[in-house]
Amino acid sequence: MVKKIKVKNASIIKLQFFNDFPDGNLVIGEEKKSVPFPIKRFYFINSLFNKKAIRGLHAHKKLQQIILCINGSFELHLDDGQTKQKILMNDPYTGVYLRAAVWRVMKKFSSDCVILVVASDYYRESDYIRDYQHFLKYIKND
Ligand code: T46
């Protein structure tokens, strides 16, 4: 997991956790503490058996999210239109906080990978920018 994110509108979030070895870890996220927005939705992505799967390939206009890899690993590629960064997501206690206008691509999932996302708003297709050229125009006019 990377220590610093250089892409605009993206940062690292560390979650508090209790290590009850050998009886497990308990990991916590709380609104206004580790989660800097009111949580309206969560979703998770699992069963990533296709080694060639590519997800994401979009940016959001307003939505804020924290992306966590709570099991296994994957690569998160971020792009703010100027700076690009590849982040190896392999630490369940460290999330990536994405604000608006960050192009994201997710790939190279381990087959045991589980991705948990907490989001600031409900699902709205109108908040997605799914075309990269449109994304570049959008950030210029923003
Ligand atoms: C993101 C990355 C990290 C819904 O109906 N409700 C939902 O809450 C979500 C998240 C998706 N959908 C539908 C929309 C599509 O027909 O589920 C289908 C798959 O969604 P999508 O192709 O956008 O999935 P990913 O993995 O490419 O992207 C998702 C989130 O959509 C996105 O906000 O940042 O995970």
JSON list of N, CA, C and O in Angstrom, two decimals, residues 68-96:
[
{"chain": "A", "resi": 68, "resn": "LEU", "atom": "N", "xyz": [-12.00, 0.33, 0.07]},
{"chain": "A", "resi": 68, "resn": "LEU", "atom": "CA", "xyz": [-11.19, -0.52, 0.95]},
{"chain": "A", "resi": 68, "resn": "LEU", "atom": "C", "xyz": [-11.04, -1.89, 0.31]},
{"chain": "A", "resi": 68, "resn": "LEU", "atom": "O", "xyz": [-12.01, -2.43, -0.24]},
{"chain": "A", "resi": 69, "resn": "CYS", "atom": "N", "xyz": [-9.86, -2.45, 0.40]},
{"chain": "A", "resi": 69, "resn": "CYS", "atom": "CA", "xyz": [-9.68, -3.83, -0.03]},
{"chain": "A", "resi": 69, "resn": "CYS", "atom": "C", "xyz": [-9.62, -4.65, 1.26]},
{"chain": "A", "resi": 69, "resn": "CYS", "atom": "O", "xyz": [-8.59, -4.68, 1.93]},
{"chain": "A", "resi": 70, "resn": "ILE", "atom": "N", "xyz": [-10.73, -5.26, 1.63]},
{"chain": "A", "resi": 70, "resn": "ILE", "atom": "CA", "xyz": [-10.78, -5.90, 2.96]},
{"chain": "A", "resi": 70, "resn": "ILE", "atom": "C", "xyz": [-10.28, -7.34, 2.92]},
{"chain": "A", "resi": 70, "resn": "ILE", "atom": "O", "xyz": [-10.12, -7.96, 3.97]},
{"chain": "A", "resi": 71, "resn": "ASN", "atom": "N", "xyz": [-10.02, -7.84, 1.74]},
{"chain": "A", "resi": 71, "resn": "ASN", "atom": "CA", "xyz": [-9.36, -9.16, 1.62]},
{"chain": "A", "resi": 71, "resn": "ASN", "atom": "C", "xyz": [-8.66, -9.23, 0.27]},
{"chain": "A", "resi": 71, "resn": "ASN", "atom": "O", "xyz": [-9.15, -8.68, -0.72]},
{"chain": "A", "resi": 72, "resn": "GLY", "atom": "N", "xyz": [-7.52, -9.91, 0.22]},
{"chain": "A", "resi": 72, "resn": "GLY", "atom": "CA", "xyz": [-6.80, -10.07, -1.04]},
{"chain": "A", "resi": 72, "resn": "GLY", "atom": "C", "xyz": [-6.17, -8.76, -1.48]},
{"chain": "A", "resi": 72, "resn": "GLY", "atom": "O", "xyz": [-5.81, -7.92, -0.65]},
{"chain": "A", "resi": 73, "resn": "SER", "atom": "N", "xyz": [-6.10, -8.58, -2.80]},
{"chain": "A", "resi": 73, "resn": "SER", "atom": "CA", "xyz": [-5.42, -7.39, -3.32]},
{"chain": "A", "resi": 73, "resn": "SER", "atom": "C", "xyz": [-5.93, -7.04, -4.72]},
{"chain": "A", "resi": 73, "resn": "SER", "atom": "O", "xyz": [-6.50, -7.88, -5.42]},
{"chain": "A", "resi": 74, "resn": "PHE", "atom": "N", "xyz": [-5.71, -5.80, -5.11]},
{"chain": "A", "resi": 74, "resn": "PHE", "atom": "CA", "xyz": [-5.94, -5.38, -6.50]},
{"chain": "A", "resi": 74, "resn": "PHE", "atom": "C", "xyz": [-5.15, -4.09, -6.75]},
{"chain": "A", "resi": 74, "resn": "PHE", "atom": "O", "xyz": [-4.63, -3.49, -5.80]},
{"chain": "A", "resi": 75, "resn": "GLU", "atom": "N", "xyz": [-5.09, -3.71, -8.00]},
{"chain": "A", "resi": 75, "resn": "GLU", "atom": "CA", "xyz": [-4.43, -2.44, -8.35]},
{"chain": "A", "resi": 75, "resn": "GLU", "atom": "C", "xyz": [-5.49, -1.38, -8.60]},
{"chain": "A", "resi": 75, "resn": "GLU", "atom": "O", "xyz": [-6.43, -1.61, -9.38]},
{"chain": "A", "resi": 76, "resn": "LEU", "atom": "N", "xyz": [-5.33, -0.24, -7.96]},
{"chain": "A", "resi": 76, "resn": "LEU", "atom": "CA", "xyz": [-6.22, 0.91, -8.19]},
{"chain": "A", "resi": 76, "resn": "LEU", "atom": "C", "xyz": [-5.40, 1.96, -8.94]},
{"chain": "A", "resi": 76, "resn": "LEU", "atom": "O", "xyz": [-4.38, 2.44, -8.43]},
{"chain": "A", "resi": 77, "resn": "HIS", "atom": "N", "xyz": [-5.84, 2.30, -10.15]},
{"chain": "A", "resi": 77, "resn": "HIS", "atom": "CA", "xyz": [-5.14, 3.30, -10.96]},
{"chain": "A", "resi": 77, "resn": "HIS", "atom": "C", "xyz": [-5.95, 4.59, -10.90]},
{"chain": "A", "resi": 77, "resn": "HIS", "atom": "O", "xyz": [-7.14, 4.58, -11.26]},
{"chain": "A", "resi": 78, "resn": "LEU", "atom": "N", "xyz": [-5.32, 5.66, -10.45]},
{"chain": "A", "resi": 78, "resn": "LEU", "atom": "CA", "xyz": [-6.00, 6.95, -10.31]},
{"chain": "A", "resi": 78, "resn": "LEU", "atom": "C", "xyz": [-5.40, 7.95, -11.29]},
{"chain": "A", "resi": 78, "resn": "LEU", "atom": "O", "xyz": [-4.20, 7.90, -11.60]},
{"chain": "A", "resi": 79, "resn": "ASP", "atom": "N", "xyz": [-6.25, 8.88, -11.71]},
{"chain": "A", "resi": 79, "resn": "ASP", "atom": "CA", "xyz": [-5.82, 9.87, -12.71]},
{"chain": "A", "resi": 79, "resn": "ASP", "atom": "C", "xyz": [-6.68, 11.12, -12.50]},
{"chain": "A", "resi": 79, "resn": "ASP", "atom": "O", "xyz": [-7.91, 11.04, -12.54]},
{"chain": "A", "resi": 80, "resn": "ASP", "atom": "N", "xyz": [-6.02, 12.25, -12.21]},
{"chain": "A", "resi": 80, "resn": "ASP", "atom": "CA", "xyz": [-6.80, 13.50, -12.05]},
{"chain": "A", "resi": 80, "resn": "ASP", "atom": "C", "xyz": [-6.78, 14.35, -13.32]},
{"chain": "A", "resi": 80, "resn": "ASP", "atom": "O", "xyz": [-7.16, 15.52, -13.31]},
{"chain": "A", "resi": 81, "resn": "GLY", "atom": "N", "xyz": [-6.28, 13.76, -14.40]},
{"chain": "A", "resi": 81, "resn": "GLY", "atom": "CA", "xyz": [-6.21, 14.49, -15.67]},
{"chain": "A", "resi": 81, "resn": "GLY", "atom": "C", "xyz": [-4.80, 15.01, -15.92]},
{"chain": "A", "resi": 81, "resn": "GLY", "atom": "O", "xyz": [-4.44, 15.32, -17.05]},
{"chain": "A", "resi": 82, "resn": "GLN", "atom": "N", "xyz": [-4.01, 15.10, -14.84]},
{"chain": "A", "resi": 82, "resn": "GLN", "atom": "CA", "xyz": [-2.62, 15.55, -14.98]},
{"chain": "A", "resi": 82, "resn": "GLN", "atom": "C", "xyz": [-1.65, 14.51, -14.41]},
{"chain": "A", "resi": 82, "resn": "GLN", "atom": "O", "xyz": [-0.66, 14.17, -15.01]},
{"chain": "A", "resi": 83, "resn": "THR", "atom": "N", "xyz": [-2.01, 14.04, -13.21]},
{"chain": "A", "resi": 83, "resn": "THR", "atom": "CA", "xyz": [-1.15, 13.09, -12.51]},
{"chain": "A", "resi": 83, "resn": "THR", "atom": "C", "xyz": [-1.83, 11.73, -12.47]},
{"chain": "A", "resi": 83, "resn": "THR", "atom": "O", "xyz": [-3.04, 11.65, -12.22]},
{"chain": "A", "resi": 84, "resn": "LYS", "atom": "N", "xyz": [-1.04, 10.70, -12.71]},
{"chain": "A", "resi": 84, "resn": "LYS", "atom": "CA", "xyz": [-1.55, 9.32, -12.63]},
{"chain": "A", "resi": 84, "resn": "LYS", "atom": "C", "xyz": [-0.79, 8.59, -11.54]},
{"chain": "A", "resi": 84, "resn": "LYS", "atom": "O", "xyz": [0.41, 8.86, -11.35]},
{"chain": "A", "resi": 85, "resn": "GLN", "atom": "N", "xyz": [-1.45, 7.68, -10.88]},
{"chain": "A", "resi": 85, "resn": "GLN", "atom": "CA", "xyz": [-0.77, 6.90, -9.83]},
{"chain": "A", "resi": 85, "resn": "GLN", "atom": "C", "xyz": [-1.39, 5.51, -9.74]},
{"chain": "A", "resi": 85, "resn": "GLN", "atom": "O", "xyz": [-2.62, 5.37, -9.78]},
{"chain": "A", "resi": 86, "resn": "LYS", "atom": "N", "xyz": [-0.51, 4.52, -9.58]},
{"chain": "A", "resi": 86, "resn": "LYS", "atom": "CA", "xyz": [-0.97, 3.15, -9.37]},
{"chain": "A", "resi": 86, "resn": "LYS", "atom": "C", "xyz": [-0.81, 2.82, -7.89]},
{"chain": "A", "resi": 86, "resn": "LYS", "atom": "O", "xyz": [0.27, 3.03, -7.33]},
{"chain": "A", "resi": 87, "resn": "ILE", "atom": "N", "xyz": [-1.89, 2.33, -7.29]},
{"chain": "A", "resi": 87, "resn": "ILE", "atom": "CA", "xyz": [-1.85, 2.02, -5.86]},
{"chain": "A", "resi": 87, "resn": "ILE", "atom": "C", "xyz": [-2.16, 0.54, -5.68]},
{"chain": "A", "resi": 87, "resn": "ILE", "atom": "O", "xyz": [-3.21, 0.06, -6.16]},
{"chain": "A", "resi": 88, "resn": "LEU", "atom": "N", "xyz": [-1.26, -0.16, -5.01]},
{"chain": "A", "resi": 88, "resn": "LEU", "atom": "CA", "xyz": [-1.54, -1.57, -4.70]},
{"chain": "A", "resi": 88, "resn": "LEU", "atom": "C", "xyz": [-2.41, -1.60, -3.45]},
{"chain": "A", "resi": 88, "resn": "LEU", "atom": "O", "xyz": [-1.99, -1.14, -2.38]},
{"chain": "A", "resi": 89, "resn": "MET", "atom": "N", "xyz": [-3.62, -2.08, -3.61]},
{"chain": "A", "resi": 89, "resn": "MET", "atom": "CA", "xyz": [-4.57, -2.14, -2.50]},
{"chain": "A", "resi": 89, "resn": "MET", "atom": "C", "xyz": [-4.44, -3.53, -1.87]},
{"chain": "A", "resi": 89, "resn": "MET", "atom": "O", "xyz": [-4.91, -4.53, -2.43]},
{"chain": "A", "resi": 90, "resn": "ASN", "atom": "N", "xyz": [-3.80, -3.60, -0.72]},
{"chain": "A", "resi": 90, "resn": "ASN", "atom": "CA", "xyz": [-3.58, -4.91, -0.09]},
{"chain": "A", "resi": 90, "resn": "ASN", "atom": "C", "xyz": [-3.59, -4.81, 1.44]},
{"chain": "A", "resi": 90, "resn": "ASN", "atom": "O", "xyz": [-3.10, -5.70, 2.11]},
{"chain": "A", "resi": 91, "resn": "ASP", "atom": "N", "xyz": [-4.13, -3.68, 1.94]},
{"chain": "A", "resi": 91, "resn": "ASP", "atom": "CA", "xyz": [-4.13, -3.47, 3.38]},
{"chain": "A", "resi": 91, "resn": "ASP", "atom": "C", "xyz": [-5.56, -3.15, 3.83]},
{"chain": "A", "resi": 91, "resn": "ASP", "atom": "O", "xyz": [-6.09, -2.09, 3.49]},
{"chain": "A", "resi": 92, "resn": "PRO", "atom": "N", "xyz": [-6.20, -4.07, 4.57]},
{"chain": "A", "resi": 92, "resn": "PRO", "atom": "CA", "xyz": [-7.61, -3.88, 4.92]},
{"chain": "A", "resi": 92, "resn": "PRO", "atom": "C", "xyz": [-7.87, -2.72, 5.88]},
{"chain": "A", "resi": 92, "resn": "PRO", "atom": "O", "xyz": [-9.01, -2.32, 6.07]},
{"chain": "A", "resi": 93, "resn": "TYR", "atom": "N", "xyz": [-6.80, -2.18, 6.46]},
{"chain": "A", "resi": 93, "resn": "TYR", "atom": "CA", "xyz": [-6.97, -1.09, 7.45]},
{"chain": "A", "resi": 93, "resn": "TYR", "atom": "C", "xyz": [-6.74, 0.29, 6.84]},
{"chain": "A", "resi": 93, "resn": "TYR", "atom": "O", "xyz": [-6.84, 1.29, 7.53]},
{"chain": "A", "resi": 94, "resn": "THR", "atom": "N", "xyz": [-6.42, 0.31, 5.55]},
{"chain": "A", "resi": 94, "resn": "THR", "atom": "CA", "xyz": [-6.11, 1.58, 4.89]},
{"chain": "A", "resi": 94, "resn": "THR", "atom": "C", "xyz": [-6.98, 1.72, 3.64]},
{"chain": "A", "resi": 94, "resn": "THR", "atom": "O", "xyz": [-6.93, 0.89, 2.74]},
{"chain": "A", "resi": 95, "resn": "GLY", "atom": "N", "xyz": [-7.78, 2.77, 3.62]},
{"chain": "A", "resi": 95, "resn": "GLY", "atom": "CA", "xyz": [-8.66, 3.00, 2.48]},
{"chain": "A", "resi": 95, "resn": "GLY", "atom": "C", "xyz": [-8.17, 4.17, 1.65]},
{"chain": "A", "resi": 95, "resn": "GLY", "atom": "O", "xyz": [-7.33, 4.96, 2.08]},
{"chain": "A", "resi": 96, "resn": "VAL", "atom": "N", "xyz": [-8.74, 4.29, 0.46]},
{"chain": "A", "resi": 96, "resn": "VAL", "atom": "CA", "xyz": [-8.44, 5.45, -0.39]},
{"chain": "A", "resi": 96, "resn": "VAL", "atom": "C", "xyz": [-9.72, 6.27, -0.49]},
{"chain": "A", "resi": 96, "resn": "VAL", "atom": "O", "xyz": [-10.79, 5.76, -0.87]}
]
